[in-house]
Structures are given as C-alpha cells and as structure tokens.
C-alpha positions as semicolon CSV with decimal commas, in nm:
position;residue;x (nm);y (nm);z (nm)
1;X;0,000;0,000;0,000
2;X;0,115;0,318;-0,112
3;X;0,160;0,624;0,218
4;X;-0,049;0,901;0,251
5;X;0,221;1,157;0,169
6;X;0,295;0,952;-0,170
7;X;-0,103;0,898;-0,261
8;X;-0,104;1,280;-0,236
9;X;0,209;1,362;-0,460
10;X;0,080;1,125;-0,721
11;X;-0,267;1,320;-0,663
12;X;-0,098;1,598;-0,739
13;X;0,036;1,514;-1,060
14;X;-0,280;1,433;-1,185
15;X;-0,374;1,789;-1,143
16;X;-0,760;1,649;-1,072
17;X;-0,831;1,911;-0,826
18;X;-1,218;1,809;-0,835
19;X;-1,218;1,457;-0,829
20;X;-1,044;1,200;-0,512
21;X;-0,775;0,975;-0,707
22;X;-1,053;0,940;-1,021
23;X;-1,318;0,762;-0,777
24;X;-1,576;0,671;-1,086
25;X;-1,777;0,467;-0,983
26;X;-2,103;0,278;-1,205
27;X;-2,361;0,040;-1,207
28;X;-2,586;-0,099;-1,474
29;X;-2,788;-0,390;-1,445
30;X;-2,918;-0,651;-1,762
31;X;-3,012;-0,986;-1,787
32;X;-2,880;-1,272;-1,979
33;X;-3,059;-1,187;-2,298
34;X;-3,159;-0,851;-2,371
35;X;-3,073;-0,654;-2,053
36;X;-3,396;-0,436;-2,039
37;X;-3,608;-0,750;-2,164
38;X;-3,790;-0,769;-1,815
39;X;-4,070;-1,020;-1,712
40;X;-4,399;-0,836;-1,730
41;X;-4,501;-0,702;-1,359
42;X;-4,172;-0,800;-1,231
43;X;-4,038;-0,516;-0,931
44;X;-3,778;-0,306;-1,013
45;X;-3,391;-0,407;-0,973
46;X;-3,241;-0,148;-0,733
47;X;-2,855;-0,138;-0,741
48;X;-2,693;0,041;-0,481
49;X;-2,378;0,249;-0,553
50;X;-2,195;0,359;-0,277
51;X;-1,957;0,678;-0,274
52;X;-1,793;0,728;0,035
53;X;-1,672;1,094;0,186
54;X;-1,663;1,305;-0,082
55;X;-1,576;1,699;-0,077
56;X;-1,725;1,988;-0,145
57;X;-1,606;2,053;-0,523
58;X;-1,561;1,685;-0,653
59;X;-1,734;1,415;-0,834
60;X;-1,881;1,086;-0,848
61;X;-1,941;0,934;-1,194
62;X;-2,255;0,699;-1,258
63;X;-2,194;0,517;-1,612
64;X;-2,512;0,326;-1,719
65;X;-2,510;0,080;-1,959
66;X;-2,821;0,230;-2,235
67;X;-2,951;0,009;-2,482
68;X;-3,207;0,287;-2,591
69;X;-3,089;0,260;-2,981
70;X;-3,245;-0,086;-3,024
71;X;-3,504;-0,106;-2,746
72;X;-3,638;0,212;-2,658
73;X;-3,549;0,174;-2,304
74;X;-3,422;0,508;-2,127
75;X;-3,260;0,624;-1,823
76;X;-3,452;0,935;-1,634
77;X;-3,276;1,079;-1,330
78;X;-3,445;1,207;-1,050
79;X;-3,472;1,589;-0,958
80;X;-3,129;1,677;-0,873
81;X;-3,102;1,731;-0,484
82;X;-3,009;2,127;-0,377
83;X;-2,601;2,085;-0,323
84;X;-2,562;1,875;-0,609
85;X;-2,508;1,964;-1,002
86;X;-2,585;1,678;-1,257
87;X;-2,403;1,669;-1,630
88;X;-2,474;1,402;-1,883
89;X;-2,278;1,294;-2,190
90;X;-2,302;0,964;-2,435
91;X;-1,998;0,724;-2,459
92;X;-2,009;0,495;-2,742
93;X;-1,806;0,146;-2,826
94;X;-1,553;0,120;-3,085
95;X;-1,720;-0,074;-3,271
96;X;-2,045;0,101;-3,346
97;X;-2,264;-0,172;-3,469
98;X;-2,623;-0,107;-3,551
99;X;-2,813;-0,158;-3,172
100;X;-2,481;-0,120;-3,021
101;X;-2,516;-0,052;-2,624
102;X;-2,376;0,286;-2,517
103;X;-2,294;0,449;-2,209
104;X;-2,499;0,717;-2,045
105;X;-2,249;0,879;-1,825
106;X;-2,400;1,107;-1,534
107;X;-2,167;1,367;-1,313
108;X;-2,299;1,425;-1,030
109;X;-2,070;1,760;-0,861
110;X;-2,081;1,823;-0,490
111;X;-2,150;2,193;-0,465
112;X;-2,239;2,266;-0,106
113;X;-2,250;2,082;0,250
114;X;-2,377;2,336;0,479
115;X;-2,269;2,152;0,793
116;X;-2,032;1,886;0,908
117;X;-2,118;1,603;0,702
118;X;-2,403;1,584;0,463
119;X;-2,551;1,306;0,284
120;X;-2,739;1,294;-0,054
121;X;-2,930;1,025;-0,276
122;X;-3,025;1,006;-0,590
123;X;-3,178;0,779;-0,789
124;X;-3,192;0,713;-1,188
125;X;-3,427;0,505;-1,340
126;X;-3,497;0,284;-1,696
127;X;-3,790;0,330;-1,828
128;X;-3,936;0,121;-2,132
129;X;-4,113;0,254;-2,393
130;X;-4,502;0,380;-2,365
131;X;-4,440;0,304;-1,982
132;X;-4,416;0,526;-1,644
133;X;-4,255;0,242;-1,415
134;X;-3,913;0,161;-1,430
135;X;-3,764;-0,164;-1,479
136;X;-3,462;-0,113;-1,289
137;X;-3,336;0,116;-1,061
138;X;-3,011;0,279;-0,935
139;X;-2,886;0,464;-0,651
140;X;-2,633;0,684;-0,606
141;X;-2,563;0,804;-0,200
142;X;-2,302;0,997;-0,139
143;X;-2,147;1,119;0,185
144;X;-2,004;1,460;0,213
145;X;-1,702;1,464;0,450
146;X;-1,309;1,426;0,489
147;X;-1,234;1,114;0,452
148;X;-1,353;0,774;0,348
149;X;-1,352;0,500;0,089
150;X;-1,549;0,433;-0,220
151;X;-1,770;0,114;-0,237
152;X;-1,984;-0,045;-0,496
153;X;-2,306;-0,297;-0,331
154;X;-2,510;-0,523;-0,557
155;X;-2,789;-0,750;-0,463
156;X;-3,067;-0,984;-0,594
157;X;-2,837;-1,097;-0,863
158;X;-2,915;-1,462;-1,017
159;X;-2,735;-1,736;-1,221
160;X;-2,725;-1,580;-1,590
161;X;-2,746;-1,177;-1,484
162;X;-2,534;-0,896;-1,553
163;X;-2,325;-0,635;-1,368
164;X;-2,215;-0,343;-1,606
165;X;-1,937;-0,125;-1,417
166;X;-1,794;0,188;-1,574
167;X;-1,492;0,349;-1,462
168;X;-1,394;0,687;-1,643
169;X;-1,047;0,646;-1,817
170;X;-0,806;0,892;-1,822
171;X;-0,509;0,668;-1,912
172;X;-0,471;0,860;-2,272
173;X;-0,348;1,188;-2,042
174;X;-0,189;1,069;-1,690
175;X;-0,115;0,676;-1,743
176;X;-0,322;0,580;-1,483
177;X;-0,534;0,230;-1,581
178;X;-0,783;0,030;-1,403
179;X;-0,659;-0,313;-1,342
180;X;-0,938;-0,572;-1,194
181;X;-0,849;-0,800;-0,960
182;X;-0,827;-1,187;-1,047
183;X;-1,222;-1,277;-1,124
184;X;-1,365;-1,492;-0,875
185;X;-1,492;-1,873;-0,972
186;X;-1,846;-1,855;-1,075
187;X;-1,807;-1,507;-1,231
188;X;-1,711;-1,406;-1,590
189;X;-1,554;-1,140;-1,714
190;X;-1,509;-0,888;-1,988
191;X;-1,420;-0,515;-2,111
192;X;-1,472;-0,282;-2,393
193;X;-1,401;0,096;-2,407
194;X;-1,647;0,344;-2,483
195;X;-1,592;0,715;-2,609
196;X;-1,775;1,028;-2,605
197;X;-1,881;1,142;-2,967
198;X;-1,637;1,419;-3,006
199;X;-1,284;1,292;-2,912
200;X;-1,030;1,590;-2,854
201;X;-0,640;1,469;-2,729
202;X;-0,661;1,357;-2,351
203;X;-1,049;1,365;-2,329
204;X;-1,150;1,119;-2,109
205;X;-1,327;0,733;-2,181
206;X;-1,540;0,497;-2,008
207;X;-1,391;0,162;-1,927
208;X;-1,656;-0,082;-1,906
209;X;-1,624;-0,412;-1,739
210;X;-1,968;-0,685;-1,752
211;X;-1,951;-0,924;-1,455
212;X;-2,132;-1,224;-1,577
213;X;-2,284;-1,461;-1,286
214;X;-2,185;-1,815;-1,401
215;X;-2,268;-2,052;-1,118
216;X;-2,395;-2,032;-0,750
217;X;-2,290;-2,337;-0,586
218;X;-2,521;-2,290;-0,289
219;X;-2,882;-2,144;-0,250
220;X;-2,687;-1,768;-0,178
221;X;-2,365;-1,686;-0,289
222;X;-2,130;-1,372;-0,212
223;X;-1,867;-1,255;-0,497
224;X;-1,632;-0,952;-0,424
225;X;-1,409;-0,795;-0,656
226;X;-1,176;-0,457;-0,696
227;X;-1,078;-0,249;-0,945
228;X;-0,782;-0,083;-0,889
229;X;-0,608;0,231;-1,055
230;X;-0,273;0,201;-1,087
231;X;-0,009;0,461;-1,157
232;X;0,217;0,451;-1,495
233;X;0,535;0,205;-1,383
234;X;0,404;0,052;-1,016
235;X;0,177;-0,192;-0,896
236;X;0,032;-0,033;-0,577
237;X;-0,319;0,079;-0,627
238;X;-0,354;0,445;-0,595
239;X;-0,802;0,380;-0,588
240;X;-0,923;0,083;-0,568
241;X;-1,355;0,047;-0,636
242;X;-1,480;-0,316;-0,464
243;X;-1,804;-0,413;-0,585
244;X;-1,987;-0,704;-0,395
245;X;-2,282;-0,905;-0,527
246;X;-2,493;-1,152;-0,404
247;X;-2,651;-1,415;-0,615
248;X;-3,027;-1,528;-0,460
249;X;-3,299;-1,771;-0,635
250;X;-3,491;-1,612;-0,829
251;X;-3,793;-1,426;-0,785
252;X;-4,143;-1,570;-0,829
C-alpha cells in the first residue's frame, strides 16, 4: 500500500483538483438476454452504488449501460437534490454496430455541505417505452465529509445476470489504468471501451467491465471484486472500487 504523503504527490500530478484519485464509480444492471427484456409485472432491480466521503467541489461518476438505440429503453434521473449539479454525456463502443449498447455517463458535482457532514441520494431510473414504471433502478448516495472509501453494493443478482461497471479512463493523459483484480470462480468477465462522440487529445473514456454470474454453488452466494487504478510504472493501487454481489434464487 502506497503512504499518505505519496497517494497525495501522485494526486498531485494528476492535477484532478475536483475529483479524489478518479473515484468513478457505475452500475448498470441486464439480464442474460436482452438486458432491459424484463418479465412483465416484475419489481424493479435497485442497485446500490456507494460513494464514500466526498468533498465539497468533486465528483462521483454513474456510467449506465443504455440500450435505448435498439429497445427504446431510457434512463430518467431524479430531480437533482439542492447541493448537487448533474451533467450528462453519451460514450459509445468502438465498434459502433447497428443496436450497439452505449454508455450514459451522469456527473454528479458536490456543490455545497452546509454543515459537518451531509448526505445525498439520488436515484436514476430505466424506463421502457409507452411506460411510467421503471424496470430497474439505481442509486447513487453519497457522503459529504473528509475522509472515506469508495464502495460499490449489488444485490438480488441470479445465475445468468449482468453487472455493467464503468470506470472513467483517463489513461490517454496521466497513465493511470484500471486493473481488476483476479475474477472470482463462478463469475465471468469482460471489457470494452467506450468514447464520447467528439474525441479531442486527452479527453476522457469509459472503461466498461460486464460481470457475468456463471454458477452459485449454494442457495446464496457472495462474490467480491476490486478495481484498482494504478499509476504509470508501479503496482500499488492508488483507488481501488470493490463491488460485492450476491446471487439469490430467483424471484417468483
């Protein structure tokens, strides 16, 4: 583990001065099939994403996985909570195949805390087409305060699901890469890179990694894994994002 002094100097090279050690953090949930392709009158998934202590003046990015070119499904974001700013912007794969999924990429800015610590929530929703009630649901808390450590929760996954998680890529500019951790038996893995439509020279990307559920070996299962940035030449994780899933029967 890197020192505090050292995390800070590296920090400091980044020249980030909004953002703690790029803490981008996102969720997206789909089933085996099409992701949005939802049983009719099932509940709403909820994944929980967790942001720990954040400061006045930085950032939490929540990357959703859209499939709204070939299904109609959309994300809709809740009123945005006094203290908070929201910005939106597409990311797209390199491959742009017709019905492609994208990336809807929400920033969500701490502006204010008007006392020790605050707390928000907010919550961003997909919506099929013709339809008020969501299919799925995410939420983003965050914690306003000075210290504290970024964490990802997932539950009511089953055998066959999906766990899209976007982390916003800055390696073209600083180096710094997200390296997962070794995937877990009874998960799968993979990546792809997504980019905003106009690309200028160090503008940031979306790394997105889909955590398939393989197996569940037992009637609940528990699967933890990290993501860890990692400055140019070491190994020591400057950020590290854990996301944690747990794999139930499913739902009648």
């Amino acid at each position: 583990m890197q020192s505090s002094s050292s995390r800070k100097t590296a920090y400091q090279r980044l020249n980030m001065h909004l953002m703690v050690g790029l803490a981008i953090l996102t969720l997206a949930m789909g089933f085996l099939a099409t992701a949005p392709a939802r049983a009719a009158g099932a509940q709403p998934h909820v994944t929980d994403i967790w942001h720990g202590n954040l400061k006045v003046g930085q950032e939490l990015f929540v990357g959703l996985l859209d499939h709204s070119a070939s299904t109609g499904y959309h994300w809709v974001a809740d009123p945005v909570p006094d203290g908070l700013t929201l910005s939106e912007e597409m990311y797209y794969p390199e491959t742009q195949a017709p019905g492609a999924p994208a990336v809807r990429g929400y920033t969500i800015k701490v502006t204010s805390c008007p006392q020790v610590s605050c707390y928000y929530e907010m919550h961003f929703r997909e919506i099929p087409p013709g339809s008020a009630t969501p299919v799925s649901v995410v939420d983003a808390h965050l914690t306003v305060a000075p210290k504290g450590h970024p964490e990802i929760i997932s539950s009511h996954l089953e055998v066959g699901q999906t766990l899209f998680v976007g982390l916003l890529d800055r390696s073209a500019s600083t180096g710094y890469h997200w390296s997962p951790d070794p995937i877990p038996a009874g998960l799968k893995l993979s990546g792809e890179m997504y980019y905003p439509k106009t690309v200028m020279p160090g503008t940031p990307a979306v790394r997105g990694f889909t955590i398939k559920v393989a197996s569940c070996q037992t009637k609940i299962c528990s699967y933890a894994m990290n993501f860890n940035l990692v400055p140019p030449g070491q190994t020591a994780a400057f950020q590290v994002v854990e996301v944690k899933m747990v794999v139930e029967p499913p739902t009648s």
